[in-house]
């Protein structure tokens, strides 16, 4: 009977966690769609202003006037580091869940707007540029944010259960903290890989595609 109960509990936990992963993924996806739609709501002058900066950026890539590799990597990694760390800190508080939702949604908006603007202004070349310059690092960055947001929610929910249940032992809370910080390290490693790709691969692939645009 004890083994069967443990199996049932394990299945319930997996079911609960998978629903949280799915929720965070859908939230990010909605943000991406919303960001892409947001491009169409811009007026002509706003689009022209942004396209001017995009054109200037592509010229800087062609002229190799970008930041040095070390500075570019530090900027990329610490950008993701501070947001992922903040999501995990929010997970330590009960009231942090709504803020985590906002962060995940905003991340989706940034991605969707970036891709949507490139496609809107450059057509198929913009889609190609988004594929070679935005997609590679986001194959790692997006899962990192999904895992961070999901575990932040999971930990907050465990804290809520801790407040309303006396059956949860202190040892289980300690184990949960250990697992939580272990996941944080794993997520930071994933973000580190994404930053490496964004620094050493994306600028060169973007340089190749930008030759067809300029």
JSON list of C-alpha atoms in Angstrom, two decimals:
[
{"chain": "A", "resi": 1, "resn": "UNK", "atom": "CA", "xyz": [0.00, 0.00, 0.00]},
{"chain": "A", "resi": 2, "resn": "UNK", "atom": "CA", "xyz": [2.85, 2.40, 0.93]},
{"chain": "A", "resi": 3, "resn": "UNK", "atom": "CA", "xyz": [4.54, 1.89, -2.44]},
{"chain": "A", "resi": 4, "resn": "UNK", "atom": "CA", "xyz": [1.29, 2.49, -4.27]},
{"chain": "A", "resi": 5, "resn": "UNK", "atom": "CA", "xyz": [0.71, 5.71, -2.35]},
{"chain": "A", "resi": 6, "resn": "UNK", "atom": "CA", "xyz": [4.23, 6.92, -3.18]},
{"chain": "A", "resi": 7, "resn": "UNK", "atom": "CA", "xyz": [3.63, 6.15, -6.84]},
{"chain": "A", "resi": 8, "resn": "UNK", "atom": "CA", "xyz": [0.34, 8.06, -6.76]},
{"chain": "A", "resi": 9, "resn": "UNK", "atom": "CA", "xyz": [2.01, 11.05, -5.08]},
{"chain": "A", "resi": 10, "resn": "UNK", "atom": "CA", "xyz": [4.81, 11.00, -7.64]},
{"chain": "A", "resi": 11, "resn": "UNK", "atom": "CA", "xyz": [2.34, 10.97, -10.50]},
{"chain": "A", "resi": 12, "resn": "UNK", "atom": "CA", "xyz": [0.40, 13.86, -8.94]},
{"chain": "A", "resi": 13, "resn": "UNK", "atom": "CA", "xyz": [3.58, 15.90, -8.55]},
{"chain": "A", "resi": 14, "resn": "UNK", "atom": "CA", "xyz": [4.65, 15.24, -12.14]},
{"chain": "A", "resi": 15, "resn": "UNK", "atom": "CA", "xyz": [1.19, 16.20, -13.34]},
{"chain": "A", "resi": 16, "resn": "UNK", "atom": "CA", "xyz": [1.25, 19.44, -11.31]},
{"chain": "A", "resi": 17, "resn": "UNK", "atom": "CA", "xyz": [4.71, 20.39, -12.53]},
{"chain": "A", "resi": 18, "resn": "UNK", "atom": "CA", "xyz": [3.97, 19.60, -16.17]},
{"chain": "A", "resi": 19, "resn": "UNK", "atom": "CA", "xyz": [0.95, 21.89, -16.02]},
{"chain": "A", "resi": 20, "resn": "UNK", "atom": "CA", "xyz": [3.14, 24.67, -14.65]},
{"chain": "A", "resi": 21, "resn": "UNK", "atom": "CA", "xyz": [5.72, 24.15, -17.43]},
{"chain": "A", "resi": 22, "resn": "UNK", "atom": "CA", "xyz": [2.93, 24.26, -19.99]},
{"chain": "A", "resi": 23, "resn": "UNK", "atom": "CA", "xyz": [1.46, 27.41, -18.45]},
{"chain": "A", "resi": 24, "resn": "UNK", "atom": "CA", "xyz": [4.80, 29.25, -18.52]},
{"chain": "A", "resi": 25, "resn": "UNK", "atom": "CA", "xyz": [5.44, 28.12, -22.11]},
{"chain": "A", "resi": 26, "resn": "UNK", "atom": "CA", "xyz": [1.99, 29.33, -23.23]},
{"chain": "A", "resi": 27, "resn": "UNK", "atom": "CA", "xyz": [2.53, 32.62, -21.37]},
{"chain": "A", "resi": 28, "resn": "UNK", "atom": "CA", "xyz": [5.83, 33.12, -23.19]},
{"chain": "A", "resi": 29, "resn": "UNK", "atom": "CA", "xyz": [4.19, 32.16, -26.50]},
{"chain": "A", "resi": 30, "resn": "UNK", "atom": "CA", "xyz": [1.38, 34.67, -25.94]},
{"chain": "A", "resi": 31, "resn": "UNK", "atom": "CA", "xyz": [4.04, 37.31, -25.27]},
{"chain": "A", "resi": 32, "resn": "UNK", "atom": "CA", "xyz": [5.79, 36.43, -28.54]},
{"chain": "A", "resi": 33, "resn": "UNK", "atom": "CA", "xyz": [2.53, 36.71, -30.49]},
{"chain": "A", "resi": 34, "resn": "UNK", "atom": "CA", "xyz": [1.66, 39.97, -28.74]},
{"chain": "A", "resi": 35, "resn": "UNK", "atom": "CA", "xyz": [5.12, 41.37, -29.52]},
{"chain": "A", "resi": 36, "resn": "UNK", "atom": "CA", "xyz": [4.73, 40.49, -33.20]},
{"chain": "A", "resi": 37, "resn": "UNK", "atom": "CA", "xyz": [1.28, 42.12, -33.31]},
{"chain": "A", "resi": 38, "resn": "UNK", "atom": "CA", "xyz": [2.68, 45.18, -31.57]},
{"chain": "A", "resi": 39, "resn": "UNK", "atom": "CA", "xyz": [4.83, 45.88, -34.64]},
{"chain": "A", "resi": 40, "resn": "UNK", "atom": "CA", "xyz": [1.71, 46.39, -36.77]},
{"chain": "A", "resi": 41, "resn": "UNK", "atom": "CA", "xyz": [0.36, 48.95, -34.30]},
{"chain": "A", "resi": 42, "resn": "UNK", "atom": "CA", "xyz": [3.33, 51.25, -34.87]},
{"chain": "A", "resi": 43, "resn": "UNK", "atom": "CA", "xyz": [2.93, 54.21, -37.17]},
{"chain": "A", "resi": 44, "resn": "UNK", "atom": "CA", "xyz": [5.13, 54.86, -40.19]},
{"chain": "A", "resi": 45, "resn": "UNK", "atom": "CA", "xyz": [7.43, 57.36, -38.45]},
{"chain": "A", "resi": 46, "resn": "UNK", "atom": "CA", "xyz": [8.09, 55.00, -35.53]},
{"chain": "A", "resi": 47, "resn": "UNK", "atom": "CA", "xyz": [8.94, 52.18, -37.92]},
{"chain": "A", "resi": 48, "resn": "UNK", "atom": "CA", "xyz": [11.26, 54.43, -39.91]},
{"chain": "A", "resi": 49, "resn": "UNK", "atom": "CA", "xyz": [13.06, 55.56, -36.77]},
{"chain": "A", "resi": 50, "resn": "UNK", "atom": "CA", "xyz": [13.60, 51.97, -35.64]},
{"chain": "A", "resi": 51, "resn": "UNK", "atom": "CA", "xyz": [14.64, 50.90, -39.12]},
{"chain": "A", "resi": 52, "resn": "UNK", "atom": "CA", "xyz": [17.25, 53.68, -39.13]},
{"chain": "A", "resi": 53, "resn": "UNK", "atom": "CA", "xyz": [18.82, 52.23, -35.96]},
{"chain": "A", "resi": 54, "resn": "UNK", "atom": "CA", "xyz": [18.60, 48.74, -37.45]},
{"chain": "A", "resi": 55, "resn": "UNK", "atom": "CA", "xyz": [20.31, 49.91, -40.63]},
{"chain": "A", "resi": 56, "resn": "UNK", "atom": "CA", "xyz": [23.00, 51.63, -38.57]},
{"chain": "A", "resi": 57, "resn": "UNK", "atom": "CA", "xyz": [23.49, 48.46, -36.55]},
{"chain": "A", "resi": 58, "resn": "UNK", "atom": "CA", "xyz": [23.91, 46.37, -39.71]},
{"chain": "A", "resi": 59, "resn": "UNK", "atom": "CA", "xyz": [26.44, 48.87, -41.04]},
{"chain": "A", "resi": 60, "resn": "UNK", "atom": "CA", "xyz": [28.35, 48.58, -37.76]},
{"chain": "A", "resi": 61, "resn": "UNK", "atom": "CA", "xyz": [28.39, 44.81, -38.19]},
{"chain": "A", "resi": 62, "resn": "UNK", "atom": "CA", "xyz": [29.72, 45.12, -41.72]},
{"chain": "A", "resi": 63, "resn": "UNK", "atom": "CA", "xyz": [32.35, 47.62, -40.57]},
{"chain": "A", "resi": 64, "resn": "UNK", "atom": "CA", "xyz": [33.12, 45.49, -37.50]},
{"chain": "A", "resi": 65, "resn": "UNK", "atom": "CA", "xyz": [32.45, 48.45, -35.22]},
{"chain": "A", "resi": 66, "resn": "UNK", "atom": "CA", "xyz": [30.67, 46.41, -32.59]},
{"chain": "A", "resi": 67, "resn": "UNK", "atom": "CA", "xyz": [31.75, 45.99, -29.00]},
{"chain": "A", "resi": 68, "resn": "UNK", "atom": "CA", "xyz": [34.73, 43.79, -28.32]},
{"chain": "A", "resi": 69, "resn": "UNK", "atom": "CA", "xyz": [33.95, 40.12, -27.84]},
{"chain": "A", "resi": 70, "resn": "UNK", "atom": "CA", "xyz": [34.61, 40.23, -24.10]},
{"chain": "A", "resi": 71, "resn": "UNK", "atom": "CA", "xyz": [32.34, 43.25, -23.56]},
{"chain": "A", "resi": 72, "resn": "UNK", "atom": "CA", "xyz": [29.64, 41.78, -25.77]},
{"chain": "A", "resi": 73, "resn": "UNK", "atom": "CA", "xyz": [29.69, 38.49, -23.88]},
{"chain": "A", "resi": 74, "resn": "UNK", "atom": "CA", "xyz": [29.59, 40.19, -20.48]},
{"chain": "A", "resi": 75, "resn": "UNK", "atom": "CA", "xyz": [26.70, 42.39, -21.59]},
{"chain": "A", "resi": 76, "resn": "UNK", "atom": "CA", "xyz": [24.74, 39.42, -22.93]},
{"chain": "A", "resi": 77, "resn": "UNK", "atom": "CA", "xyz": [25.35, 37.04, -20.02]},
{"chain": "A", "resi": 78, "resn": "UNK", "atom": "CA", "xyz": [24.79, 39.55, -17.21]},
{"chain": "A", "resi": 79, "resn": "UNK", "atom": "CA", "xyz": [21.58, 40.73, -18.87]},
{"chain": "A", "resi": 80, "resn": "UNK", "atom": "CA", "xyz": [20.15, 37.21, -18.61]},
{"chain": "A", "resi": 81, "resn": "UNK", "atom": "CA", "xyz": [21.88, 36.57, -15.27]},
{"chain": "A", "resi": 82, "resn": "UNK", "atom": "CA", "xyz": [20.17, 39.45, -13.47]},
{"chain": "A", "resi": 83, "resn": "UNK", "atom": "CA", "xyz": [16.70, 38.61, -14.80]},
{"chain": "A", "resi": 84, "resn": "UNK", "atom": "CA", "xyz": [16.98, 34.87, -14.10]},
{"chain": "A", "resi": 85, "resn": "UNK", "atom": "CA", "xyz": [18.36, 35.58, -10.63]},
{"chain": "A", "resi": 86, "resn": "UNK", "atom": "CA", "xyz": [15.52, 38.02, -9.97]},
{"chain": "A", "resi": 87, "resn": "UNK", "atom": "CA", "xyz": [12.97, 35.39, -11.05]},
{"chain": "A", "resi": 88, "resn": "UNK", "atom": "CA", "xyz": [14.48, 32.90, -8.60]},
{"chain": "A", "resi": 89, "resn": "UNK", "atom": "CA", "xyz": [14.50, 35.51, -5.83]},
{"chain": "A", "resi": 90, "resn": "UNK", "atom": "CA", "xyz": [10.84, 36.22, -6.54]},
{"chain": "A", "resi": 91, "resn": "UNK", "atom": "CA", "xyz": [10.23, 32.49, -6.21]},
{"chain": "A", "resi": 92, "resn": "UNK", "atom": "CA", "xyz": [11.40, 32.74, -2.60]},
{"chain": "A", "resi": 93, "resn": "UNK", "atom": "CA", "xyz": [8.44, 34.97, -1.80]},
{"chain": "A", "resi": 94, "resn": "UNK", "atom": "CA", "xyz": [4.79, 34.02, -1.87]},
{"chain": "A", "resi": 95, "resn": "UNK", "atom": "CA", "xyz": [3.74, 37.22, -3.65]},
{"chain": "A", "resi": 96, "resn": "UNK", "atom": "CA", "xyz": [6.37, 36.85, -6.38]},
{"chain": "A", "resi": 97, "resn": "UNK", "atom": "CA", "xyz": [4.35, 34.64, -8.74]},
{"chain": "A", "resi": 98, "resn": "UNK", "atom": "CA", "xyz": [2.48, 37.47, -10.56]},
{"chain": "A", "resi": 99, "resn": "UNK", "atom": "CA", "xyz": [5.76, 39.34, -11.09]},
{"chain": "A", "resi": 100, "resn": "UNK", "atom": "CA", "xyz": [7.32, 36.16, -12.54]},
{"chain": "A", "resi": 101, "resn": "UNK", "atom": "CA", "xyz": [4.40, 35.99, -14.99]},
{"chain": "A", "resi": 102, "resn": "UNK", "atom": "CA", "xyz": [5.08, 39.59, -16.04]},
{"chain": "A", "resi": 103, "resn": "UNK", "atom": "CA", "xyz": [8.78, 38.87, -16.59]},
{"chain": "A", "resi": 104, "resn": "UNK", "atom": "CA", "xyz": [8.08, 35.81, -18.74]},
{"chain": "A", "resi": 105, "resn": "UNK", "atom": "CA", "xyz": [5.44, 37.67, -20.72]},
{"chain": "A", "resi": 106, "resn": "UNK", "atom": "CA", "xyz": [7.78, 40.63, -21.29]},
{"chain": "A", "resi": 107, "resn": "UNK", "atom": "CA", "xyz": [10.54, 38.28, -22.47]},
{"chain": "A", "resi": 108, "resn": "UNK", "atom": "CA", "xyz": [8.11, 36.88, -25.03]},
{"chain": "A", "resi": 109, "resn": "UNK", "atom": "CA", "xyz": [7.20, 40.38, -26.17]},
{"chain": "A", "resi": 110, "resn": "UNK", "atom": "CA", "xyz": [10.87, 41.25, -26.74]},
{"chain": "A", "resi": 111, "resn": "UNK", "atom": "CA", "xyz": [11.43, 38.14, -28.86]},
{"chain": "A", "resi": 112, "resn": "UNK", "atom": "CA", "xyz": [8.20, 38.54, -30.81]},
{"chain": "A", "resi": 113, "resn": "UNK", "atom": "CA", "xyz": [8.76, 42.22, -31.45]},
{"chain": "A", "resi": 114, "resn": "UNK", "atom": "CA", "xyz": [12.34, 41.64, -32.65]},
{"chain": "A", "resi": 115, "resn": "UNK", "atom": "CA", "xyz": [11.35, 38.93, -35.09]},
{"chain": "A", "resi": 116, "resn": "UNK", "atom": "CA", "xyz": [8.18, 40.73, -36.16]},
{"chain": "A", "resi": 117, "resn": "UNK", "atom": "CA", "xyz": [9.99, 43.98, -36.88]},
{"chain": "A", "resi": 118, "resn": "UNK", "atom": "CA", "xyz": [12.67, 42.27, -38.98]},
{"chain": "A", "resi": 119, "resn": "UNK", "atom": "CA", "xyz": [10.04, 40.43, -41.03]},
{"chain": "A", "resi": 120, "resn": "UNK", "atom": "CA", "xyz": [7.88, 43.55, -41.34]},
{"chain": "A", "resi": 121, "resn": "UNK", "atom": "CA", "xyz": [10.74, 45.68, -42.66]},
{"chain": "A", "resi": 122, "resn": "UNK", "atom": "CA", "xyz": [12.86, 43.19, -44.59]},
{"chain": "A", "resi": 123, "resn": "UNK", "atom": "CA", "xyz": [10.41, 40.47, -45.63]},
{"chain": "A", "resi": 124, "resn": "UNK", "atom": "CA", "xyz": [12.03, 37.11, -46.34]},
{"chain": "A", "resi": 125, "resn": "UNK", "atom": "CA", "xyz": [15.49, 38.55, -45.66]},
{"chain": "A", "resi": 126, "resn": "UNK", "atom": "CA", "xyz": [14.23, 39.63, -42.25]},
{"chain": "A", "resi": 127, "resn": "UNK", "atom": "CA", "xyz": [12.94, 36.13, -41.56]},
{"chain": "A", "resi": 128, "resn": "UNK", "atom": "CA", "xyz": [16.29, 34.70, -42.60]},
{"chain": "A", "resi": 129, "resn": "UNK", "atom": "CA", "xyz": [18.13, 37.20, -40.41]},
{"chain": "A", "resi": 130, "resn": "UNK", "atom": "CA", "xyz": [15.91, 36.36, -37.44]},
{"chain": "A", "resi": 131, "resn": "UNK", "atom": "CA", "xyz": [16.57, 32.66, -38.05]},
{"chain": "A", "resi": 132, "resn": "UNK", "atom": "CA", "xyz": [20.35, 33.02, -38.05]},
{"chain": "A", "resi": 133, "resn": "UNK", "atom": "CA", "xyz": [20.74, 35.79, -35.47]},
{"chain": "A", "resi": 134, "resn": "UNK", "atom": "CA", "xyz": [17.90, 35.48, -32.95]},
{"chain": "A", "resi": 135, "resn": "UNK", "atom": "CA", "xyz": [16.87, 31.82, -33.04]},
{"chain": "A", "resi": 136, "resn": "UNK", "atom": "CA", "xyz": [20.24, 30.11, -32.22]},
{"chain": "A", "resi": 137, "resn": "UNK", "atom": "CA", "xyz": [20.79, 31.65, -28.77]},
{"chain": "A", "resi": 138, "resn": "UNK", "atom": "CA", "xyz": [17.09, 31.52, -27.95]},
{"chain": "A", "resi": 139, "resn": "UNK", "atom": "CA", "xyz": [17.16, 27.75, -28.34]},
{"chain": "A", "resi": 140, "resn": "UNK", "atom": "CA", "xyz": [18.93, 27.95, -24.97]},
{"chain": "A", "resi": 141, "resn": "UNK", "atom": "CA", "xyz": [17.66, 31.24, -23.55]},
{"chain": "A", "resi": 142, "resn": "UNK", "atom": "CA", "xyz": [13.95, 30.42, -23.91]},
{"chain": "A", "resi": 143, "resn": "UNK", "atom": "CA", "xyz": [14.21, 27.06, -22.07]},
{"chain": "A", "resi": 144, "resn": "UNK", "atom": "CA", "xyz": [16.29, 28.81, -19.38]},
{"chain": "A", "resi": 145, "resn": "UNK", "atom": "CA", "xyz": [13.51, 31.34, -18.78]},
{"chain": "A", "resi": 146, "resn": "UNK", "atom": "CA", "xyz": [10.81, 28.67, -18.89]},
{"chain": "A", "resi": 147, "resn": "UNK", "atom": "CA", "xyz": [12.66, 26.54, -16.32]},
{"chain": "A", "resi": 148, "resn": "UNK", "atom": "CA", "xyz": [13.40, 29.57, -14.14]},
{"chain": "A", "resi": 149, "resn": "UNK", "atom": "CA", "xyz": [9.80, 30.78, -14.23]},
{"chain": "A", "resi": 150, "resn": "UNK", "atom": "CA", "xyz": [8.39, 27.30, -13.63]},
{"chain": "A", "resi": 151, "resn": "UNK", "atom": "CA", "xyz": [10.60, 26.51, -10.65]},
{"chain": "A", "resi": 152, "resn": "UNK", "atom": "CA", "xyz": [10.00, 29.96, -9.22]},
{"chain": "A", "resi": 153, "resn": "UNK", "atom": "CA", "xyz": [6.27, 29.22, -9.27]},
{"chain": "A", "resi": 154, "resn": "UNK", "atom": "CA", "xyz": [6.77, 25.69, -7.91]},
{"chain": "A", "resi": 155, "resn": "UNK", "atom": "CA", "xyz": [8.85, 26.92, -4.99]},
{"chain": "A", "resi": 156, "resn": "UNK", "atom": "CA", "xyz": [6.34, 29.66, -4.16]},
{"chain": "A", "resi": 157, "resn": "UNK", "atom": "CA", "xyz": [3.52, 27.12, -4.18]},
{"chain": "A", "resi": 158, "resn": "UNK", "atom": "CA", "xyz": [5.51, 24.89, -1.82]},
{"chain": "A", "resi": 159, "resn": "UNK", "atom": "CA", "xyz": [5.97, 27.84, 0.54]},
{"chain": "A", "resi": 160, "resn": "UNK", "atom": "CA", "xyz": [2.22, 28.47, 0.46]},
{"chain": "A", "resi": 161, "resn": "UNK", "atom": "CA", "xyz": [1.58, 24.81, 1.30]},
{"chain": "A", "resi": 162, "resn": "UNK", "atom": "CA", "xyz": [4.13, 25.10, 4.11]},
{"chain": "A", "resi": 163, "resn": "UNK", "atom": "CA", "xyz": [2.13, 27.93, 5.65]},
{"chain": "A", "resi": 164, "resn": "UNK", "atom": "CA", "xyz": [-1.16, 26.03, 5.59]},
{"chain": "A", "resi": 165, "resn": "UNK", "atom": "CA", "xyz": [0.12, 22.54, 6.38]},
{"chain": "A", "resi": 166, "resn": "UNK", "atom": "CA", "xyz": [2.04, 21.32, 9.41]},
{"chain": "A", "resi": 167, "resn": "UNK", "atom": "CA", "xyz": [2.81, 17.93, 7.81]},
{"chain": "A", "resi": 168, "resn": "UNK", "atom": "CA", "xyz": [5.68, 19.26, 5.72]},
{"chain": "A", "resi": 169, "resn": "UNK", "atom": "CA", "xyz": [8.87, 18.67, 7.69]},
{"chain": "A", "resi": 170, "resn": "UNK", "atom": "CA", "xyz": [11.77, 21.08, 7.92]},
{"chain": "A", "resi": 171, "resn": "UNK", "atom": "CA", "xyz": [14.05, 18.54, 6.23]},
{"chain": "A", "resi": 172, "resn": "UNK", "atom": "CA", "xyz": [11.83, 18.53, 3.15]},
{"chain": "A", "resi": 173, "resn": "UNK", "atom": "CA", "xyz": [12.07, 22.34, 3.02]},
{"chain": "A", "resi": 174, "resn": "UNK", "atom": "CA", "xyz": [15.86, 22.12, 3.25]},
{"chain": "A", "resi": 175, "resn": "UNK", "atom": "CA", "xyz": [15.92, 19.57, 0.43]},
{"chain": "A", "resi": 176, "resn": "UNK", "atom": "CA", "xyz": [13.67, 21.85, -1.60]},
{"chain": "A", "resi": 177, "resn": "UNK", "atom": "CA", "xyz": [16.10, 24.75, -1.10]},
{"chain": "A", "resi": 178, "resn": "UNK", "atom": "CA", "xyz": [18.99, 22.56, -2.25]},
{"chain": "A", "resi": 179, "resn": "UNK", "atom": "CA", "xyz": [17.06, 21.49, -5.35]},
{"chain": "A", "resi": 180, "resn": "UNK", "atom": "CA", "xyz": [16.04, 25.09, -6.00]},
{"chain": "A", "resi": 181, "resn": "UNK", "atom": "CA", "xyz": [19.59, 26.42, -5.99]},
{"chain": "A", "resi": 182, "resn": "UNK", "atom": "CA", "xyz": [20.77, 23.43, -8.03]},
{"chain": "A", "resi": 183, "resn": "UNK", "atom": "CA", "xyz": [18.21, 24.30, -10.71]},
{"chain": "A", "resi": 184, "resn": "UNK", "atom": "CA", "xyz": [19.39, 27.92, -10.56]},
{"chain": "A", "resi": 185, "resn": "UNK", "atom": "CA", "xyz": [22.95, 26.84, -11.35]},
{"chain": "A", "resi": 186, "resn": "UNK", "atom": "CA", "xyz": [21.75, 24.63, -14.21]},
{"chain": "A", "resi": 187, "resn": "UNK", "atom": "CA", "xyz": [19.67, 27.48, -15.67]},
{"chain": "A", "resi": 188, "resn": "UNK", "atom": "CA", "xyz": [22.63, 29.87, -15.44]},
{"chain": "A", "resi": 189, "resn": "UNK", "atom": "CA", "xyz": [24.79, 27.34, -17.30]},
{"chain": "A", "resi": 190, "resn": "UNK", "atom": "CA", "xyz": [22.14, 27.16, -20.04]},
{"chain": "A", "resi": 191, "resn": "UNK", "atom": "CA", "xyz": [22.05, 30.97, -20.20]},
{"chain": "A", "resi": 192, "resn": "UNK", "atom": "CA", "xyz": [25.86, 30.98, -20.33]},
{"chain": "A", "resi": 193, "resn": "UNK", "atom": "CA", "xyz": [25.77, 28.76, -23.42]},
{"chain": "A", "resi": 194, "resn": "UNK", "atom": "CA", "xyz": [23.15, 31.02, -24.98]},
{"chain": "A", "resi": 195, "resn": "UNK", "atom": "CA", "xyz": [25.36, 34.06, -24.32]},
{"chain": "A", "resi": 196, "resn": "UNK", "atom": "CA", "xyz": [28.32, 32.29, -25.95]},
{"chain": "A", "resi": 197, "resn": "UNK", "atom": "CA", "xyz": [26.27, 31.65, -29.08]},
{"chain": "A", "resi": 198, "resn": "UNK", "atom": "CA", "xyz": [24.99, 35.23, -29.08]},
{"chain": "A", "resi": 199, "resn": "UNK", "atom": "CA", "xyz": [28.58, 36.50, -28.83]},
{"chain": "A", "resi": 200, "resn": "UNK", "atom": "CA", "xyz": [30.58, 34.19, -31.09]},
{"chain": "A", "resi": 201, "resn": "UNK", "atom": "CA", "xyz": [28.08, 32.88, -33.66]},
{"chain": "A", "resi": 202, "resn": "UNK", "atom": "CA", "xyz": [25.13, 35.27, -34.16]},
{"chain": "A", "resi": 203, "resn": "UNK", "atom": "CA", "xyz": [27.18, 38.38, -35.14]},
{"chain": "A", "resi": 204, "resn": "UNK", "atom": "CA", "xyz": [28.98, 36.46, -37.89]},
{"chain": "A", "resi": 205, "resn": "UNK", "atom": "CA", "xyz": [25.85, 34.84, -39.32]},
{"chain": "A", "resi": 206, "resn": "UNK", "atom": "CA", "xyz": [24.12, 38.22, -39.18]},
{"chain": "A", "resi": 207, "resn": "UNK", "atom": "CA", "xyz": [27.06, 39.77, -41.03]},
{"chain": "A", "resi": 208, "resn": "UNK", "atom": "CA", "xyz": [26.65, 37.25, -43.85]},
{"chain": "A", "resi": 209, "resn": "UNK", "atom": "CA", "xyz": [22.93, 37.90, -44.22]},
{"chain": "A", "resi": 210, "resn": "UNK", "atom": "CA", "xyz": [23.27, 41.67, -43.88]},
{"chain": "A", "resi": 211, "resn": "UNK", "atom": "CA", "xyz": [25.36, 41.72, -47.06]},
{"chain": "A", "resi": 212, "resn": "UNK", "atom": "CA", "xyz": [22.16, 40.95, -48.98]},
{"chain": "A", "resi": 213, "resn": "UNK", "atom": "CA", "xyz": [20.21, 43.69, -47.18]},
{"chain": "A", "resi": 214, "resn": "UNK", "atom": "CA", "xyz": [22.56, 46.68, -47.38]}
]
